GROMACS .gro file of C-alpha atoms in nm:
model
  351
    1MET     CA    1  -0.243   2.241  -1.203
    2ASN     CA    2  -0.060   2.327  -0.848
    3LEU     CA    3   0.312   2.415  -0.765
    4ASN     CA    4   0.466   2.119  -0.573
    5LEU     CA    5   0.748   2.315  -0.384
    6LYS     CA    6   0.860   1.964  -0.199
    7PRO     CA    7   1.224   1.895  -0.259
    8ILE     CA    8   1.293   1.590  -0.460
    9VAL     CA    9   1.493   1.285  -0.334
   10ASN     CA   10   1.584   0.948  -0.459
   11LYS     CA   11   1.330   0.702  -0.419
   12ASP     CA   12   1.367   0.299  -0.482
   13ILE     CA   13   1.028   0.319  -0.688
   14ILE     CA   14   0.840   0.530  -0.811
   15ILE     CA   15   0.431   0.482  -0.920
   16LEU     CA   16   0.292   0.616  -1.159
   17ASP     CA   17  -0.072   0.495  -1.157
   18ASP     CA   18  -0.256   0.795  -1.062
   19GLY     CA   19  -0.298   0.651  -0.704
   20PHE     CA   20  -0.523   0.419  -0.842
   21SER     CA   21  -0.374   0.075  -0.649
   22ASN     CA   22  -0.273   0.306  -0.353
   23LEU     CA   23   0.028   0.100  -0.329
   24THR     CA   24   0.222   0.102  -0.010
   25PHE     CA   25   0.593  -0.041   0.096
   26LYS     CA   26   0.733  -0.069   0.436
   27GLU     CA   27   1.100  -0.137   0.358
   28GLU     CA   28   1.133   0.032  -0.008
   29SER     CA   29   1.133   0.381  -0.056
   30TYR     CA   30   0.865   0.499  -0.336
   31GLU     CA   31   0.663   0.797  -0.449
   32THR     CA   32   0.366   0.829  -0.621
   33ILE     CA   33   0.385   1.088  -0.869
   34ASN     CA   34   0.111   1.358  -0.908
   35PHE     CA   35   0.062   1.421  -1.228
   36ASN     CA   36  -0.182   1.736  -1.113
   37SER     CA   37   0.104   1.939  -0.999
   38ILE     CA   38   0.398   2.076  -1.139
   39ASN     CA   39   0.744   2.024  -0.887
   40ILE     CA   40   0.895   2.381  -0.933
   41PHE     CA   41   1.249   2.267  -0.887
   42CYS     CA   42   1.198   1.990  -1.159
   43ALA     CA   43   1.050   2.270  -1.367
   44ILE     CA   44   1.362   2.491  -1.356
   45LYS     CA   45   1.593   2.201  -1.432
   46THR     CA   46   1.333   2.116  -1.701
   47LEU     CA   47   1.356   2.498  -1.883
   48GLY     CA   48   1.688   2.470  -1.915
   49LYS     CA   49   1.748   2.120  -2.060
   50TYR     CA   50   1.428   2.213  -2.318
   51PHE     CA   51   1.571   2.509  -2.433
   52PHE     CA   52   1.991   2.415  -2.475
   53SER     CA   53   1.901   2.040  -2.567
   54LYS     CA   54   1.912   1.871  -2.913
   55ASP     CA   55   1.627   1.609  -2.774
   56SER     CA   56   1.366   1.570  -3.013
   57LEU     CA   57   1.063   1.590  -2.686
   58ASN     CA   58   0.834   1.833  -2.624
   59ILE     CA   59   0.851   2.009  -2.305
   60LYS     CA   60   0.600   1.798  -2.118
   61GLU     CA   61   0.858   1.470  -2.207
   62THR     CA   62   1.136   1.685  -2.108
   63TYR     CA   63   0.943   1.746  -1.776
   64LYS     CA   64   0.884   1.372  -1.716
   65GLN     CA   65   1.193   1.228  -1.843
   66THR     CA   66   1.368   1.508  -1.556
   67LEU     CA   67   1.158   1.413  -1.310
   68TYR     CA   68   1.169   1.067  -1.323
   69ARG     CA   69   1.538   1.094  -1.354
   70MET     CA   70   1.563   1.366  -1.036
   71TYR     CA   71   1.425   1.060  -0.828
   72SER     CA   72   1.666   0.757  -1.007
   73PRO     CA   73   1.413   0.546  -0.912
   74LYS     CA   74   1.512   0.121  -1.004
   75LEU     CA   75   1.186   0.049  -1.089
   76ALA     CA   76   0.827   0.256  -1.205
   77ILE     CA   77   0.498   0.072  -1.147
   78SER     CA   78   0.212   0.162  -1.347
   79HIS     CA   79  -0.096  -0.038  -1.483
   80HIS     CA   80  -0.173  -0.157  -1.831
   81ILE     CA   81  -0.445   0.124  -1.944
   82ASN     CA   82  -0.265   0.462  -1.833
   83LYS     CA   83   0.029   0.370  -2.083
   84ARG     CA   84   0.256   0.583  -1.834
   85GLY     CA   85   0.520   0.280  -1.750
   86ILE     CA   86   0.524   0.243  -2.106
   87GLU     CA   87   0.602   0.611  -2.143
   88CYS     CA   88   0.861   0.627  -1.901
   89LYS     CA   89   1.045   0.358  -2.050
   90TYR     CA   90   1.048   0.576  -2.360
   91LEU     CA   91   1.190   0.845  -2.182
   92CYS     CA   92   1.436   0.642  -1.911
   93PRO     CA   93   1.523   0.307  -2.099
   94GLU     CA   94   1.735   0.275  -1.785
   95ILE     CA   95   1.425   0.250  -1.557
   96LYS     CA   96   1.277  -0.091  -1.523
   97ILE     CA   97   0.926  -0.097  -1.556
   98ALA     CA   98   0.631  -0.322  -1.376
   99ILE     CA   99   0.261  -0.324  -1.524
  100TYR     CA  100  -0.036  -0.450  -1.386
  101GLN     CA  101  -0.350  -0.554  -1.497
  102PHE     CA  102  -0.606  -0.314  -1.450
  103GLY     CA  103  -0.904  -0.516  -1.562
  104TYR     CA  104  -1.015  -0.780  -1.769
  105CYS     CA  105  -0.780  -0.811  -2.079
  106ARG     CA  106  -0.774  -1.176  -2.242
  107ASN     CA  107  -0.582  -1.219  -2.542
  108LEU     CA  108  -0.417  -0.892  -2.476
  109LYS     CA  109  -0.121  -0.811  -2.758
  110ILE     CA  110   0.171  -0.642  -2.690
  111LYS     CA  111   0.114  -0.386  -2.938
  112ASP     CA  112  -0.205  -0.304  -2.720
  113VAL     CA  113  -0.013  -0.255  -2.435
  114LEU     CA  114   0.264  -0.001  -2.578
  115GLY     CA  115  -0.039   0.198  -2.741
  116ARG     CA  116   0.104   0.456  -2.918
  117PHE     CA  117   0.483   0.364  -2.810
  118LYS     CA  118   0.408   0.027  -2.984
  119ASN     CA  119   0.708   0.123  -3.223
  120LEU     CA  120   0.942   0.196  -2.962
  121ASN     CA  121   1.343   0.116  -3.056
  122ILE     CA  122   1.382  -0.094  -2.717
  123LYS     CA  123   1.437  -0.470  -2.737
  124ASP     CA  124   1.224  -0.529  -2.420
  125PRO     CA  125   0.997  -0.241  -2.349
  126ILE     CA  126   0.823  -0.438  -2.058
  127ASP     CA  127   1.064  -0.587  -1.768
  128PHE     CA  128   0.761  -0.730  -1.565
  129PHE     CA  129   0.402  -0.795  -1.627
  130PHE     CA  130   0.165  -0.866  -1.342
  131CYS     CA  131  -0.187  -1.018  -1.393
  132TYR     CA  132  -0.463  -1.222  -1.235
  133HIS     CA  133  -0.493  -1.564  -1.349
  134ASN     CA  134  -0.314  -1.846  -1.523
  135GLU     CA  135  -0.538  -1.828  -1.811
  136ASP     CA  136  -0.466  -1.422  -1.868
  137LYS     CA  137  -0.105  -1.553  -1.887
  138ILE     CA  138  -0.145  -1.795  -2.109
  139SER     CA  139  -0.358  -1.542  -2.369
  140LEU     CA  140  -0.159  -1.274  -2.314
  141ASN     CA  141   0.043  -1.262  -2.629
  142PHE     CA  142   0.410  -1.147  -2.521
  143ASP     CA  143   0.724  -1.324  -2.336
  144LYS     CA  144   0.570  -1.539  -2.062
  145SER     CA  145   0.916  -1.537  -1.897
  146LYS     CA  146   0.810  -1.214  -1.789
  147ILE     CA  147   0.453  -1.262  -1.661
  148SER     CA  148   0.370  -1.378  -1.293
  149ILE     CA  149   0.040  -1.426  -1.153
  150ILE     CA  150  -0.045  -1.246  -0.846
  151GLY     CA  151  -0.458  -1.189  -0.880
  152SER     CA  152  -0.606  -0.823  -0.871
  153LEU     CA  153  -0.305  -0.597  -0.721
  154LYS     CA  154  -0.590  -0.297  -0.620
  155ASN     CA  155  -0.815  -0.550  -0.434
  156ASN     CA  156  -0.502  -0.728  -0.296
  157GLU     CA  157  -0.389  -0.405  -0.169
  158ILE     CA  158  -0.733  -0.303   0.038
  159ARG     CA  159  -0.775  -0.399   0.405
  160GLU     CA  160  -1.101  -0.465   0.498
  161LYS     CA  161  -1.203  -0.273   0.759
  162LYS     CA  162  -1.355  -0.425   1.131
  163ILE     CA  163  -1.704  -0.270   1.030
  164LYS     CA  164  -2.054  -0.463   1.155
  165LYS     CA  165  -2.230  -0.609   0.847
  166ASP     CA  166  -2.574  -0.606   0.806
  167LYS     CA  167  -2.708  -0.946   0.744
  168ASN     CA  168  -3.028  -0.839   0.600
  169SER     CA  169  -2.891  -0.637   0.327
  170LEU     CA  170  -2.827  -0.644  -0.038
  171LEU     CA  171  -2.591  -0.421  -0.255
  172TYR     CA  172  -2.612  -0.389  -0.635
  173ILE     CA  173  -2.308  -0.298  -0.812
  174SER     CA  174  -2.398   0.000  -1.029
  175GLU     CA  175  -2.255  -0.024  -1.398
  176PHE     CA  176  -2.430   0.327  -1.482
  177ASN     CA  177  -2.224   0.442  -1.825
  178PRO     CA  178  -2.397   0.730  -2.015
  179ASN     CA  179  -2.037   0.752  -2.208
  180PHE     CA  180  -2.076   0.400  -2.338
  181PRO     CA  181  -2.435   0.344  -2.499
  182TYR     CA  182  -2.606   0.006  -2.488
  183SER     CA  183  -2.912  -0.126  -2.710
  184LYS     CA  184  -3.245  -0.005  -2.611
  185LYS     CA  185  -3.300  -0.365  -2.555
  186TYR     CA  186  -3.036  -0.408  -2.315
  187TYR     CA  187  -3.153  -0.131  -2.090
  188LYS     CA  188  -3.474  -0.281  -2.079
  189THR     CA  189  -3.347  -0.574  -1.965
  190GLU     CA  190  -3.128  -0.387  -1.715
  191GLU     CA  191  -3.425  -0.228  -1.603
  192LYS     CA  192  -3.639  -0.554  -1.559
  193PHE     CA  193  -3.354  -0.694  -1.377
  194ILE     CA  194  -3.305  -0.422  -1.109
  195LYS     CA  195  -3.689  -0.430  -1.037
  196ILE     CA  196  -3.655  -0.823  -0.966
  197ILE     CA  197  -3.338  -0.751  -0.748
  198HIS     CA  198  -3.547  -0.466  -0.546
  199GLU     CA  199  -3.889  -0.677  -0.508
  200PHE     CA  200  -3.680  -1.009  -0.380
  201CYS     CA  201  -3.604  -0.712  -0.103
  202LYS     CA  202  -3.915  -0.554  -0.044
  203SER     CA  203  -4.054  -0.921  -0.024
  204ASN     CA  204  -3.793  -1.056   0.218
  205ASN     CA  205  -3.753  -0.757   0.449
  206LYS     CA  206  -3.399  -0.666   0.304
  207LYS     CA  207  -3.249  -0.348   0.247
  208PHE     CA  208  -3.136  -0.289  -0.116
  209ASN     CA  209  -2.819  -0.075  -0.130
  210ILE     CA  210  -2.643   0.048  -0.486
  211ALA     CA  211  -2.288   0.066  -0.469
  212LEU     CA  212  -2.259   0.412  -0.720
  213ARG     CA  213  -2.003   0.407  -1.009
  214SER     CA  214  -2.025   0.804  -0.970
  215ASN     CA  215  -1.798   0.720  -0.658
  216ARG     CA  216  -1.512   0.620  -0.801
  217LYS     CA  217  -1.197   0.853  -0.843
  218ASP     CA  218  -1.113   0.716  -1.192
  219LYS     CA  219  -1.485   0.784  -1.349
  220ASN     CA  220  -1.596   1.095  -1.483
  221LEU     CA  221  -1.970   1.065  -1.391
  222ARG     CA  222  -2.212   1.302  -1.226
  223GLN     CA  223  -2.364   1.133  -0.911
  224LEU     CA  224  -2.727   1.326  -0.954
  225HIS     CA  225  -2.731   1.181  -1.327
  226GLU     CA  226  -2.651   0.786  -1.150
  227ILE     CA  227  -2.920   0.868  -0.888
  228ASP     CA  228  -3.184   0.991  -1.127
  229TYR     CA  229  -3.108   0.702  -1.346
  230TYR     CA  230  -3.230   0.407  -1.046
  231LYS     CA  231  -3.518   0.721  -0.919
  232LYS     CA  232  -3.698   0.639  -1.267
  233MET     CA  233  -3.683   0.236  -1.209
  234ILE     CA  234  -3.737   0.178  -0.858
  235GLY     CA  235  -3.838   0.545  -0.682
  236ASN     CA  236  -3.608   0.644  -0.399
  237ASN     CA  237  -3.633   0.293  -0.235
  238PHE     CA  238  -3.226   0.223  -0.226
  239GLY     CA  239  -2.953   0.315  -0.009
  240ILE     CA  240  -2.614   0.435  -0.127
  241SER     CA  241  -2.321   0.551   0.047
  242SER     CA  242  -2.020   0.769   0.028
  243LYS     CA  243  -1.741   0.482   0.096
  244ASP     CA  244  -1.555   0.328  -0.169
  245SER     CA  245  -1.715   0.058  -0.317
  246TYR     CA  246  -1.522  -0.232  -0.175
  247ASN     CA  247  -1.613  -0.124   0.170
  248PHE     CA  248  -1.940  -0.088   0.123
  249ALA     CA  249  -1.944  -0.428  -0.006
  250PHE     CA  250  -1.814  -0.558   0.299
  251GLN     CA  251  -2.108  -0.392   0.516
  252ASN     CA  252  -2.346  -0.579   0.269
  253GLU     CA  253  -2.456  -0.938   0.346
  254LEU     CA  254  -2.451  -1.022  -0.048
  255VAL     CA  255  -2.391  -0.868  -0.357
  256VAL     CA  256  -2.541  -0.857  -0.706
  257CYS     CA  257  -2.353  -0.785  -1.040
  258ILE     CA  258  -2.346  -0.782  -1.406
  259SER     CA  259  -2.020  -0.844  -1.486
  260SER     CA  260  -1.834  -0.544  -1.241
  261ASN     CA  261  -1.460  -0.638  -1.215
  262LEU     CA  262  -1.522  -0.563  -0.849
  263GLY     CA  263  -1.771  -0.872  -0.847
  264PHE     CA  264  -1.458  -1.117  -0.944
  265GLU     CA  265  -1.257  -0.954  -0.658
  266LEU     CA  266  -1.496  -0.973  -0.412
  267LEU     CA  267  -1.569  -1.379  -0.519
  268SER     CA  268  -1.189  -1.390  -0.512
  269ARG     CA  269  -1.217  -1.278  -0.106
  270GLY     CA  270  -1.494  -1.486  -0.016
  271LYS     CA  271  -1.756  -1.264  -0.058
  272LYS     CA  272  -2.131  -1.415  -0.123
  273ILE     CA  273  -2.229  -1.273  -0.454
  274LEU     CA  274  -2.446  -1.376  -0.745
  275PHE     CA  275  -2.343  -1.267  -1.119
  276VAL     CA  276  -2.646  -1.206  -1.355
  277LEU     CA  277  -2.500  -1.187  -1.698
  278LEU     CA  278  -2.716  -0.971  -1.909
  279LYS     CA  279  -2.505  -0.956  -2.200
  280GLU     CA  280  -2.294  -1.229  -2.295
  281ALA     CA  281  -2.069  -1.248  -2.637
  282GLU     CA  282  -2.067  -1.549  -2.834
  283GLY     CA  283  -1.758  -1.786  -2.641
  284GLY     CA  284  -1.823  -1.589  -2.359
  285ILE     CA  285  -1.694  -1.239  -2.255
  286TYR     CA  286  -1.647  -1.330  -1.863
  287PRO     CA  287  -1.351  -1.583  -1.829
  288TYR     CA  288  -1.357  -1.622  -1.432
  289LEU     CA  289  -1.707  -1.773  -1.444
  290PRO     CA  290  -1.758  -2.124  -1.551
  291LYS     CA  291  -1.970  -2.179  -1.879
  292LYS     CA  292  -2.255  -2.371  -1.677
  293ASP     CA  293  -2.466  -2.212  -1.420
  294LYS     CA  294  -2.390  -2.215  -1.072
  295ILE     CA  295  -2.545  -2.107  -0.725
  296PHE     CA  296  -2.366  -1.773  -0.803
  297LEU     CA  297  -2.441  -1.732  -1.192
  298GLU     CA  298  -2.760  -1.697  -1.342
  299ARG     CA  299  -2.762  -1.600  -1.726
  300SER     CA  300  -3.148  -1.530  -1.757
  301ILE     CA  301  -3.382  -1.280  -1.631
  302ASP     CA  302  -3.582  -1.544  -1.499
  303LYS     CA  303  -3.756  -1.393  -1.186
  304LYS     CA  304  -3.801  -1.725  -0.995
  305LYS     CA  305  -3.451  -1.856  -1.067
  306ILE     CA  306  -3.320  -1.523  -0.903
  307PHE     CA  307  -3.535  -1.525  -0.627
  308PHE     CA  308  -3.414  -1.929  -0.588
  309LYS     CA  309  -3.053  -1.809  -0.575
  310LEU     CA  310  -3.068  -1.481  -0.352
  311GLU     CA  311  -3.272  -1.692  -0.119
  312LYS     CA  312  -3.052  -2.002  -0.115
  313ILE     CA  313  -2.716  -1.740  -0.104
  314PHE     CA  314  -2.861  -1.557   0.180
  315ASN     CA  315  -2.940  -1.862   0.414
  316LEU     CA  316  -2.590  -2.030   0.330
  317LYS     CA  317  -2.354  -2.011   0.654
  318GLN     CA  318  -2.036  -1.845   0.552
  319LYS     CA  319  -1.835  -2.205   0.566
  320ASP     CA  320  -2.073  -2.360   0.384
  321TRP     CA  321  -2.031  -2.083   0.093
  322LEU     CA  322  -1.663  -2.071   0.108
  323ASN     CA  323  -1.704  -2.482   0.034
  324ILE     CA  324  -1.894  -2.373  -0.268
  325ILE     CA  325  -1.677  -2.122  -0.422
  326SER     CA  326  -1.309  -2.325  -0.344
  327LEU     CA  327  -1.423  -2.555  -0.631
  328LYS     CA  328  -1.470  -2.269  -0.882
  329LYS     CA  329  -1.125  -2.349  -1.070
  330ASN     CA  330  -1.141  -1.991  -1.235
  331LYS     CA  331  -1.130  -1.808  -0.964
  332ILE     CA  332  -0.853  -1.504  -0.941
  333ILE     CA  333  -0.628  -1.546  -0.611
  334PHE     CA  334  -0.675  -1.332  -0.304
  335ASP     CA  335  -0.331  -1.226  -0.190
  336SER     CA  336  -0.396  -1.013   0.079
  337GLY     CA  337  -0.150  -0.690   0.120
  338ASN     CA  338   0.028  -0.807  -0.206
  339ARG     CA  339   0.263  -1.025  -0.041
  340LEU     CA  340   0.350  -1.232  -0.358
  341PHE     CA  341   0.357  -0.875  -0.561
  342LYS     CA  342   0.598  -0.722  -0.303
  343LYS     CA  343   0.825  -1.013  -0.240
  344GLN     CA  344   0.932  -0.963  -0.636
  345VAL     CA  345   0.952  -0.619  -0.597
  346LYS     CA  346   1.216  -0.630  -0.332
  347LYS     CA  347   1.417  -0.932  -0.586
  348ILE     CA  348   1.397  -0.635  -0.821
  349ILE     CA  349   1.524  -0.331  -0.601
  350LYS     CA  350   1.816  -0.579  -0.490
  351ASN     CA  351   1.929  -0.692  -0.813
   0.00000   0.00000   0.00000
């Protein structure tokens, strides 16, 4: 934990998502709160308040309450997983709260969003909720008038860099997760699947790249463990990058994934992609994909079918690919620069 000597000044917005979205605003003043540092000015004020106040808050809560009120924001923004937005509402009921969808959250209930604050004695703990898709809005079990559809806020905020695309490259989005063990049957199926993709690349002179999950800042994974995991399957015959997965994906002609949230986001941008679903619950757990297999979707580990679809997608011209996915009703929207979201934020600040 570091000490921060930066003076605190009033801001229109505080962002509490640990930098996940990298949100920026041109007209409104904002601050992304760094929870890994202690502001010395706030700490001094907190100590006085903690020892002489009759509040039931612990010292960490007192520090956060003091910090938020020193910024005196009109709006606090966070995602639905970390609960920091809800905690802010608990500590500072006067601050408006905007929660955005972090990832797949179909049939989410208000108590799930509130977490340990589900007994919060506030009439309206969530002021605004921003989700991916209309079907998400329908399924969310709370006040629909507070829900707006904007697509993926993080995806929308990322600006695609002008980099040369390698038209003979395929990127696999890793879902390596040793902290969430699947069955042995699943791992055998996954290994078979990765070997099929690798064989396709080798047979068709394509570069096989892997977007490592351990590159993500929000995942506590050791990169060497992940690399070794794939080496055991296919040796050293794959490329990696220190770039974030979005920009690595932009560099490749085609992306293959199992059920990655990044896959849905890339599809919304018009990226060539093939989903191969290794595991799907009864009734389906992938709401942004059609029930029937399409050129961009395969539900079997059939080598011939996967080879056929990969070859066809590689050979499709971009305009033909865009025509195909434009017919996909389930696709989440892509709003470059988060214009829809920021327009609503502007209204909230003005009001």
